[in-house]
Amino acid sequence: MDEIEVLREQVSMSRREQHSAEEREAALREVIQTIARSNFNLDLVLQAVTDQAVRLCQADYGNIARREGGAYRVTAFTGFAPEYERRVRERTYQPERGSVIGRTALERRVIHIVDVLADSEYSATDLQLAGEYRTLLGVPMLRQGEPIGVIGVARKEVRPFGDAEIRLIEAFSDHVVMAIENVSLYETVERQRRQLAQFAPTVADLLSSEDGERLLVGHRREITALFCDLRGFTAFAETAEPEEVFGILRQYHTLVGDRVVANDGTIEHFAGDGLMSFFNDPKLLEAHQSAALRTAVEIRTQFAELAGGWKKRGYDLGLGIGIATGYATIGRIGFEGRFEYGAIGNVVILASRLSDKAASGEILLSQRTHAAIEDEVVVGPMQELELKGFSRPIVAVPAETLRGGS
């Protein structure tokens, strides 16, 4: 071969290498784009990775195994015949040396088996016979040094994978780990949102909106605060078994929580036998005083049924409710890792004090609340109460029934 031919061959080789490098770069971009637009669909990402790995490495098979507990199971396939795929799906892989997945997970490094028939430690002979592969490559998916999965590619002929191909699979591995991390974070946030939404769906929505973020920082608004407090709970808790106490509280909290949420209120917190909620924030209610009163009446009615069942078991428990209307500062209170959406102001204190003074089965309204809804409620005689934290007597109005209903 003369010098010109040598040069031509070198140029041709350089072009092939450049083309291969461009293909690998394009494939990596495509995987990144798939992750970005997958909407946390991990199956879509894993399939895209196996498809690209098989194509660019000129392999016959590709798969991704993910850790489930202490073992690994293949969750994405490319190039598998139905019978071979069935065998692989049914198998779990332990971190051991008898398979490329197990060995990669065990050693936490790239495993390259040039010829499985010449590897004395390879024992997955049933799979090798079904797949007829000879050369295997396993690349670990590591999160903080711990294997969470393995990307594998295989060839039916004995032909080692090149350094560039191995580096490509390693790059894929890093991006798959990132995708798994994103999905895990997304699932955690969604789980927390669902848990929060069980009692405060309107507050849960604030976490994912720009306007909500501003509300969480803090703002002033007129609200109607509602406090509930059990009567006779201290004596009951002193004599009952802890399991019985928690069971009673669960029933009580469920009842009150359901009624507050059903009427578009916000639960700030449960404190043993006490509960604080408020209306008109973050969801705006034109008649928040009416919503609070309706909630209180529903709670009182349904609580009477609960209390009747408890009394048959020897537990004499009642419920007092206080409602007050006024301005409060509302927003996120607490510390990193333990936040509540709370209200601070005299209106909150007043509702709490009215709840303390309410007799069993009684709903006490502040004067301001009563003035807003006097056409909707039948009330008893007004009372002047000495309340802790207030220098002058406070007028309280007992709510007996709603006009036109109970």
Short mmCIF file of C-alpha atoms in Angstrom, two decimals:
data_model
loop_
_atom_site.label_atom_id
_atom_site.label_comp_id
_atom_site.label_asym_id
_atom_site.label_seq_id
_atom_site.Cartn_x
_atom_site.Cartn_y
_atom_site.Cartn_z
CA MET A 1 0.00 0.00 0.00
CA ASP A 2 1.51 3.33 -1.09
CA GLU A 3 1.52 6.50 1.02
CA ILE A 4 -1.59 7.91 -0.65
CA GLU A 5 -3.55 4.77 0.11
CA VAL A 6 -2.32 4.86 3.72
CA LEU A 7 -3.43 8.48 4.04
CA ARG A 8 -6.80 7.67 2.51
CA GLU A 9 -7.27 4.83 4.97
CA GLN A 10 -6.29 7.06 7.89
CA VAL A 11 -8.70 9.78 6.76
CA SER A 12 -11.45 7.20 6.31
CA MET A 13 -10.80 5.80 9.79
CA SER A 14 -10.80 9.29 11.31
CA ARG A 15 -14.12 10.02 9.63
CA ARG A 16 -15.59 6.78 10.95
CA GLU A 17 -14.37 7.56 14.44
CA GLN A 18 -15.72 11.10 14.21
CA HIS A 19 -19.06 9.78 12.97
CA SER A 20 -19.20 7.27 15.83
CA ALA A 21 -18.35 10.00 18.34
CA GLU A 22 -21.08 12.23 16.90
CA GLU A 23 -23.56 9.36 17.09
CA ARG A 24 -22.68 8.73 20.74
CA GLU A 25 -23.00 12.42 21.55
CA ALA A 26 -26.37 12.58 19.77
CA ALA A 27 -27.57 9.48 21.63
CA LEU A 28 -26.55 10.99 24.96
CA ARG A 29 -28.44 14.19 24.09
CA GLU A 30 -31.48 12.13 23.17
CA VAL A 31 -31.40 10.30 26.50
CA ILE A 32 -31.11 13.61 28.36
CA GLN A 33 -34.05 15.00 26.37
CA THR A 34 -36.06 11.87 27.09
CA ILE A 35 -35.45 12.36 30.80
CA ALA A 36 -36.47 16.02 30.53
CA ARG A 37 -39.76 15.32 28.76
CA SER A 38 -40.62 12.01 30.41
CA ASN A 39 -42.82 13.58 33.12
CA PHE A 40 -41.16 11.23 35.63
CA ASN A 41 -42.04 8.16 33.53
CA LEU A 42 -39.05 6.02 34.45
CA ASP A 43 -40.03 3.12 32.17
CA LEU A 44 -39.78 5.46 29.18
CA VAL A 45 -36.27 6.55 30.19
CA LEU A 46 -35.03 3.00 30.82
CA GLN A 47 -36.33 1.80 27.47
CA ALA A 48 -34.70 4.70 25.64
CA VAL A 49 -31.37 3.91 27.28
CA THR A 50 -31.44 0.20 26.42
CA ASP A 51 -32.44 0.95 22.83
CA GLN A 52 -29.60 3.43 22.36
CA ALA A 53 -27.06 1.21 24.12
CA VAL A 54 -27.81 -1.75 21.84
CA ARG A 55 -27.79 0.37 18.68
CA LEU A 56 -24.57 2.30 19.33
CA CYS A 57 -22.62 -0.61 20.79
CA GLN A 58 -23.68 -2.87 17.90
CA ALA A 59 -24.97 -5.35 20.44
CA ASP A 60 -27.69 -7.95 20.02
CA TYR A 61 -29.29 -7.54 23.45
CA GLY A 62 -29.59 -4.89 26.11
CA ASN A 63 -31.30 -4.69 29.49
CA ILE A 64 -31.45 -2.73 32.71
CA ALA A 65 -31.83 -4.42 36.08
CA ARG A 66 -32.99 -2.44 39.12
CA ARG A 67 -32.46 -3.30 42.76
CA GLU A 68 -35.52 -4.53 44.64
CA GLY A 69 -34.61 -5.05 48.27
CA GLY A 70 -31.41 -7.10 48.26
CA ALA A 71 -31.86 -8.56 44.76
CA TYR A 72 -32.05 -7.26 41.18
CA ARG A 73 -34.75 -7.68 38.57
CA VAL A 74 -34.61 -6.77 34.87
CA THR A 75 -37.16 -4.06 34.01
CA ALA A 76 -36.20 -2.93 30.48
CA PHE A 77 -35.34 -5.10 27.45
CA THR A 78 -34.13 -4.59 23.89
CA GLY A 79 -33.66 -7.32 21.24
CA PHE A 80 -35.00 -10.21 23.35
CA ALA A 81 -36.98 -13.03 21.77
CA PRO A 82 -40.24 -13.76 23.67
CA GLU A 83 -39.03 -16.97 25.31
CA TYR A 84 -35.71 -15.43 26.33
CA GLU A 85 -37.49 -12.35 27.74
CA ARG A 86 -39.83 -14.60 29.74
CA ARG A 87 -36.89 -16.40 31.31
CA VAL A 88 -35.17 -13.13 32.20
CA ARG A 89 -38.35 -11.56 33.63
CA GLU A 90 -38.88 -14.53 35.95
CA ARG A 91 -35.35 -14.39 37.33
CA THR A 92 -34.01 -12.41 40.28
CA TYR A 93 -30.29 -11.75 40.53
CA GLN A 94 -28.33 -11.79 43.76
CA PRO A 95 -24.99 -9.99 44.11
CA GLU A 96 -22.77 -12.95 43.22
CA ARG A 97 -20.33 -13.96 40.49
CA GLY A 98 -22.47 -16.40 38.50
CA SER A 99 -24.10 -13.79 36.24
CA VAL A 100 -22.97 -10.51 34.73
CA ILE A 101 -25.68 -8.60 36.63
CA GLY A 102 -24.82 -10.27 39.93
CA ARG A 103 -21.08 -9.83 39.42
CA THR A 104 -21.42 -6.17 38.46
CA ALA A 105 -23.59 -5.48 41.51
CA LEU A 106 -21.21 -7.42 43.77
CA GLU A 107 -18.02 -5.73 42.58
CA ARG A 108 -19.59 -2.30 41.92
CA ARG A 109 -17.52 -1.84 38.77
CA VAL A 110 -17.65 -2.50 35.05
CA ILE A 111 -17.64 -6.23 34.28
CA HIS A 112 -16.56 -7.26 30.76
CA ILE A 113 -16.80 -10.96 29.95
CA VAL A 114 -15.26 -11.50 26.52
CA ASP A 115 -16.54 -15.09 26.23
CA VAL A 116 -18.94 -16.55 28.78
CA LEU A 117 -18.09 -20.09 27.61
CA ALA A 118 -14.51 -19.52 28.70
CA ASP A 119 -15.51 -17.98 32.08
CA SER A 120 -15.39 -20.71 34.74
CA GLU A 121 -17.40 -18.64 37.26
CA TYR A 122 -20.30 -17.89 34.93
CA SER A 123 -23.18 -20.18 35.90
CA ALA A 124 -26.30 -18.72 34.23
CA THR A 125 -26.08 -21.42 31.57
CA ASP A 126 -29.83 -21.68 31.01
CA LEU A 127 -29.97 -18.02 30.01
CA GLN A 128 -26.87 -18.35 27.83
CA LEU A 129 -28.41 -21.26 25.95
CA ALA A 130 -31.69 -19.37 25.47
CA GLY A 131 -30.01 -16.14 24.39
CA GLU A 132 -26.99 -17.65 22.64
CA TYR A 133 -24.81 -14.71 23.68
CA ARG A 134 -21.04 -14.91 24.07
CA THR A 135 -19.70 -11.45 25.00
CA LEU A 136 -21.23 -9.55 27.94
CA LEU A 137 -20.79 -6.08 29.42
CA GLY A 138 -22.25 -4.95 32.75
CA VAL A 139 -22.03 -1.36 34.01
CA PRO A 140 -23.18 -0.54 37.56
CA MET A 141 -25.64 2.26 38.33
CA LEU A 142 -24.20 3.74 41.51
CA ARG A 143 -25.85 6.17 43.91
CA GLN A 144 -23.41 7.45 46.53
CA GLY A 145 -21.25 4.41 45.84
CA GLU A 146 -24.09 1.91 46.32
CA PRO A 147 -25.38 -0.11 43.33
CA ILE A 148 -29.05 0.50 42.55
CA GLY A 149 -29.02 -1.24 39.18
CA VAL A 150 -27.01 -2.59 36.24
CA ILE A 151 -27.02 -1.78 32.53
CA GLY A 152 -26.11 -4.81 30.44
CA VAL A 153 -25.41 -5.36 26.73
CA ALA A 154 -24.55 -8.60 24.96
CA ARG A 155 -23.28 -9.92 21.62
CA LYS A 156 -23.94 -13.32 20.14
CA GLU A 157 -20.41 -13.47 18.74
CA VAL A 158 -17.15 -13.23 20.66
CA ARG A 159 -16.29 -9.56 20.08
CA PRO A 160 -15.13 -7.37 22.97
CA PHE A 161 -16.68 -3.97 23.55
CA GLY A 162 -14.38 -1.00 22.92
CA ASP A 163 -13.36 1.69 25.39
CA ALA A 164 -15.59 4.29 23.72
CA GLU A 165 -18.58 1.95 23.96
CA ILE A 166 -17.90 1.27 27.63
CA ARG A 167 -17.61 5.01 28.35
CA LEU A 168 -20.94 5.58 26.60
CA ILE A 169 -22.72 2.99 28.77
CA GLU A 170 -21.11 4.55 31.85
CA ALA A 171 -22.49 7.95 30.78
CA PHE A 172 -25.92 6.38 30.28
CA SER A 173 -25.65 4.88 33.76
CA ASP A 174 -25.02 8.28 35.34
CA HIS A 175 -28.08 9.75 33.64
CA VAL A 176 -30.32 6.82 34.59
CA VAL A 177 -29.29 7.27 38.23
CA MET A 178 -30.18 10.95 37.92
CA ALA A 179 -33.58 10.02 36.45
CA ILE A 180 -34.24 7.56 39.29
CA GLU A 181 -33.29 10.25 41.82
CA ASN A 182 -35.70 12.69 40.18
CA VAL A 183 -38.52 10.15 40.20
CA SER A 184 -37.82 9.29 43.84
CA LEU A 185 -37.88 12.97 44.80
CA TYR A 186 -41.06 13.54 42.79
CA GLU A 187 -42.77 10.56 44.44
CA THR A 188 -41.72 11.78 47.89
CA VAL A 189 -43.13 15.25 47.24
CA GLU A 190 -46.35 13.82 45.82
CA ARG A 191 -46.73 11.48 48.79
CA GLN A 192 -46.27 14.40 51.19
CA ARG A 193 -48.75 16.46 49.18
CA ARG A 194 -51.30 13.63 49.34
CA GLN A 195 -50.81 13.24 53.08
CA LEU A 196 -51.18 16.97 53.61
CA ALA A 197 -54.17 17.10 51.30
CA GLN A 198 -56.02 14.54 53.43
CA PHE A 199 -56.76 17.33 55.87
CA ALA A 200 -55.74 20.55 54.11
CA PRO A 201 -56.04 20.23 50.32
CA THR A 202 -56.06 23.98 49.77
CA VAL A 203 -52.77 24.34 51.65
CA ALA A 204 -51.23 21.46 49.69
CA ASP A 205 -51.98 23.34 46.46
CA LEU A 206 -49.93 26.32 47.69
CA LEU A 207 -46.73 24.28 47.45
CA SER A 208 -46.83 24.21 43.65
CA SER A 209 -47.95 27.71 42.68
CA GLU A 210 -46.24 31.09 42.48
CA ASP A 211 -49.11 32.85 44.24
CA GLY A 212 -49.06 30.14 46.88
CA GLU A 213 -45.41 30.78 47.65
CA ARG A 214 -46.22 34.42 48.34
CA LEU A 215 -49.04 33.41 50.67
CA LEU A 216 -46.75 31.03 52.54
CA VAL A 217 -44.36 33.89 53.32
CA GLY A 218 -47.08 35.70 55.32
CA HIS A 219 -50.07 38.00 54.81
CA ARG A 220 -53.00 39.63 56.66
CA ARG A 221 -56.59 38.55 56.15
CA GLU A 222 -59.92 38.46 57.94
CA ILE A 223 -60.70 34.90 58.97
CA THR A 224 -63.14 33.00 61.13
CA ALA A 225 -61.34 30.72 63.56
CA LEU A 226 -62.95 27.58 64.97
CA PHE A 227 -61.63 25.68 68.00
CA CYS A 228 -62.87 22.31 69.29
CA ASP A 229 -62.01 20.85 72.67
CA LEU A 230 -63.11 17.60 74.35
CA ARG A 231 -64.74 17.67 77.77
CA GLY A 232 -63.80 14.95 80.24
CA PHE A 233 -60.78 13.89 78.21
CA THR A 234 -58.20 14.25 81.01
CA ALA A 235 -60.11 11.93 83.35
CA PHE A 236 -60.70 9.47 80.50
CA ALA A 237 -57.00 9.42 79.50
CA GLU A 238 -55.91 8.78 83.10
CA THR A 239 -57.86 5.53 83.32
CA ALA A 240 -58.11 4.19 79.75
CA GLU A 241 -55.50 2.07 77.97
CA PRO A 242 -53.27 4.03 75.54
CA GLU A 243 -54.67 2.08 72.57
CA GLU A 244 -58.20 3.07 73.60
CA VAL A 245 -57.17 6.73 73.94
CA PHE A 246 -55.65 6.77 70.46
CA GLY A 247 -58.68 5.01 69.02
CA ILE A 248 -61.05 7.63 70.47
CA LEU A 249 -58.82 10.48 69.23
CA ARG A 250 -58.68 8.96 65.75
CA GLN A 251 -62.46 8.87 65.51
CA TYR A 252 -62.77 12.42 66.85
CA HIS A 253 -60.03 13.86 64.60
CA THR A 254 -61.49 12.12 61.55
CA LEU A 255 -64.93 13.53 62.22
CA VAL A 256 -63.75 17.11 62.79
CA GLY A 257 -61.18 17.01 59.99
CA ASP A 258 -63.68 15.72 57.44
CA ARG A 259 -66.24 18.40 58.32
CA VAL A 260 -63.72 21.26 58.20
CA VAL A 261 -62.35 20.18 54.81
CA ALA A 262 -65.84 19.55 53.41
CA ASN A 263 -66.70 23.18 54.18
CA ASP A 264 -63.49 24.56 52.60
CA GLY A 265 -61.75 25.26 55.89
CA THR A 266 -58.08 24.87 56.78
CA ILE A 267 -56.89 22.75 59.70
CA GLU A 268 -53.91 24.33 61.41
CA HIS A 269 -53.17 21.59 63.90
CA PHE A 270 -54.42 18.83 66.16
CA ALA A 271 -53.22 19.11 69.76
CA GLY A 272 -54.38 16.04 71.66
CA ASP A 273 -58.07 16.63 72.31
CA GLY A 274 -58.01 20.14 70.82
CA LEU A 275 -58.21 21.20 67.19
CA MET A 276 -57.76 24.58 65.53
CA SER A 277 -59.09 25.47 62.09
CA PHE A 278 -59.94 28.62 60.19
CA PHE A 279 -61.95 29.74 57.18
CA ASN A 280 -61.27 32.24 54.35
CA ASP A 281 -57.63 31.35 53.82
CA PRO A 282 -56.01 30.22 51.62
CA LYS A 283 -59.34 29.56 49.89
CA LEU A 284 -61.38 32.75 49.89
CA LEU A 285 -64.96 32.38 51.11
CA GLU A 286 -67.48 35.18 50.74
CA ALA A 287 -69.41 33.93 53.80
CA HIS A 288 -66.63 32.43 55.94
CA GLN A 289 -68.59 33.06 59.16
CA SER A 290 -71.45 30.96 57.78
CA ALA A 291 -69.05 28.19 56.71
CA ALA A 292 -67.55 28.05 60.20
CA LEU A 293 -70.98 27.95 61.89
CA ARG A 294 -72.23 25.25 59.50
CA THR A 295 -69.11 23.20 60.23
CA ALA A 296 -69.58 23.56 63.98
CA VAL A 297 -73.23 22.48 63.83
CA GLU A 298 -72.35 19.44 61.67
CA ILE A 299 -69.55 18.50 64.07
CA ARG A 300 -71.86 18.82 67.09
CA THR A 301 -74.55 16.66 65.47
CA GLN A 302 -72.19 13.88 64.39
CA PHE A 303 -70.19 14.04 67.63
CA ALA A 304 -73.36 13.27 69.60
CA GLU A 305 -73.60 9.94 67.75
CA LEU A 306 -69.96 9.14 68.52
CA ALA A 307 -70.33 10.13 72.16
CA GLY A 308 -73.38 7.86 72.51
CA GLY A 309 -71.28 4.88 71.45
CA TRP A 310 -68.45 5.84 73.77
CA LYS A 311 -70.84 6.20 76.71
CA LYS A 312 -71.94 2.58 76.29
CA ARG A 313 -68.29 1.65 76.85
CA GLY A 314 -68.11 3.81 79.98
CA TYR A 315 -66.48 6.90 78.49
CA ASP A 316 -68.29 10.17 79.19
CA LEU A 317 -66.89 12.70 76.71
CA GLY A 318 -68.35 15.96 75.46
CA LEU A 319 -67.31 18.69 73.03
CA GLY A 320 -67.06 22.48 73.34
CA ILE A 321 -66.66 24.75 70.30
CA GLY A 322 -65.60 28.39 70.05
CA ILE A 323 -65.84 30.59 66.94
CA ALA A 324 -64.42 34.10 66.44
CA THR A 325 -63.96 36.45 63.48
CA GLY A 326 -61.17 38.98 62.98
CA TYR A 327 -57.91 39.76 61.22
CA ALA A 328 -54.86 37.50 61.57
CA THR A 329 -51.40 37.14 60.11
CA ILE A 330 -51.28 33.88 58.18
CA GLY A 331 -48.43 31.93 56.59
CA ARG A 332 -45.85 29.24 57.05
CA ILE A 333 -44.67 28.85 60.63
CA GLY A 334 -42.18 26.39 62.09
CA PHE A 335 -38.70 25.38 61.01
CA GLU A 336 -37.03 23.55 58.13
CA GLY A 337 -38.45 20.03 58.01
CA ARG A 338 -41.50 20.79 60.19
CA PHE A 339 -43.76 23.53 58.88
CA GLU A 340 -47.41 24.31 59.48
CA TYR A 341 -49.69 26.78 57.74
CA GLY A 342 -50.87 28.84 60.69
CA ALA A 343 -52.70 31.97 61.81
CA ILE A 344 -51.55 34.36 64.53
CA GLY A 345 -53.66 37.07 66.13
CA ASN A 346 -56.23 37.91 68.82
CA VAL A 347 -58.97 36.23 66.79
CA VAL A 348 -57.20 32.89 67.25
CA ILE A 349 -56.78 33.43 70.97
CA LEU A 350 -60.42 34.47 71.34
CA ALA A 351 -61.74 31.39 69.55
CA SER A 352 -59.55 29.20 71.76
CA ARG A 353 -60.77 30.89 74.97
CA LEU A 354 -64.41 30.59 73.88
CA SER A 355 -63.85 26.90 73.23
CA ASP A 356 -62.43 26.53 76.74
CA LYS A 357 -65.53 28.17 78.24
CA ALA A 358 -68.10 26.33 76.12
CA ALA A 359 -70.06 23.67 77.95
CA SER A 360 -70.42 20.19 76.53
CA GLY A 361 -72.44 20.43 73.31
CA GLU A 362 -72.21 24.24 73.26
CA ILE A 363 -71.05 26.48 70.40
CA LEU A 364 -69.98 29.96 71.55
CA LEU A 365 -69.76 32.74 68.95
CA SER A 366 -67.89 35.99 69.30
CA GLN A 367 -69.99 39.15 68.95
CA ARG A 368 -68.43 39.93 65.58
CA THR A 369 -69.18 36.47 64.21
CA HIS A 370 -72.77 36.66 65.43
CA ALA A 371 -73.28 40.09 63.83
CA ALA A 372 -72.30 38.66 60.42
CA ILE A 373 -74.70 35.70 60.57
CA GLU A 374 -77.46 36.70 62.98
CA ASP A 375 -80.13 36.03 60.33
CA GLU A 376 -78.89 32.45 59.94
CA VAL A 377 -78.78 31.22 63.53
CA VAL A 378 -81.05 30.87 66.56
CA VAL A 379 -79.08 31.87 69.64
CA GLY A 380 -79.40 31.76 73.40
CA PRO A 381 -78.90 34.59 75.88
CA MET A 382 -75.67 36.52 75.45
CA GLN A 383 -73.02 35.95 78.12
CA GLU A 384 -70.26 38.17 79.47
CA LEU A 385 -67.21 36.04 80.08
CA GLU A 386 -63.93 36.71 81.86
CA LEU A 387 -61.36 35.22 79.51
CA LYS A 388 -57.67 34.71 80.14
CA GLY A 389 -55.61 37.23 78.18
CA PHE A 390 -58.43 39.76 77.81
CA SER A 391 -58.58 42.74 80.17
CA ARG A 392 -62.33 43.29 79.81
CA PRO A 393 -65.28 40.88 79.81
CA ILE A 394 -66.03 39.40 76.38
CA VAL A 395 -69.56 38.97 75.05
CA ALA A 396 -70.22 35.43 73.86
CA VAL A 397 -73.32 34.25 72.00
CA PRO A 398 -74.43 30.59 72.27
CA ALA A 399 -75.51 29.20 68.89
CA GLU A 400 -78.43 26.83 69.31
CA THR A 401 -79.63 25.90 65.81
CA LEU A 402 -79.47 27.12 62.23
CA ARG A 403 -82.57 28.85 61.04
CA GLY A 404 -84.49 26.49 58.79
CA GLY A 405 -82.68 23.41 60.06
CA SER A 406 -80.65 21.85 62.84
#
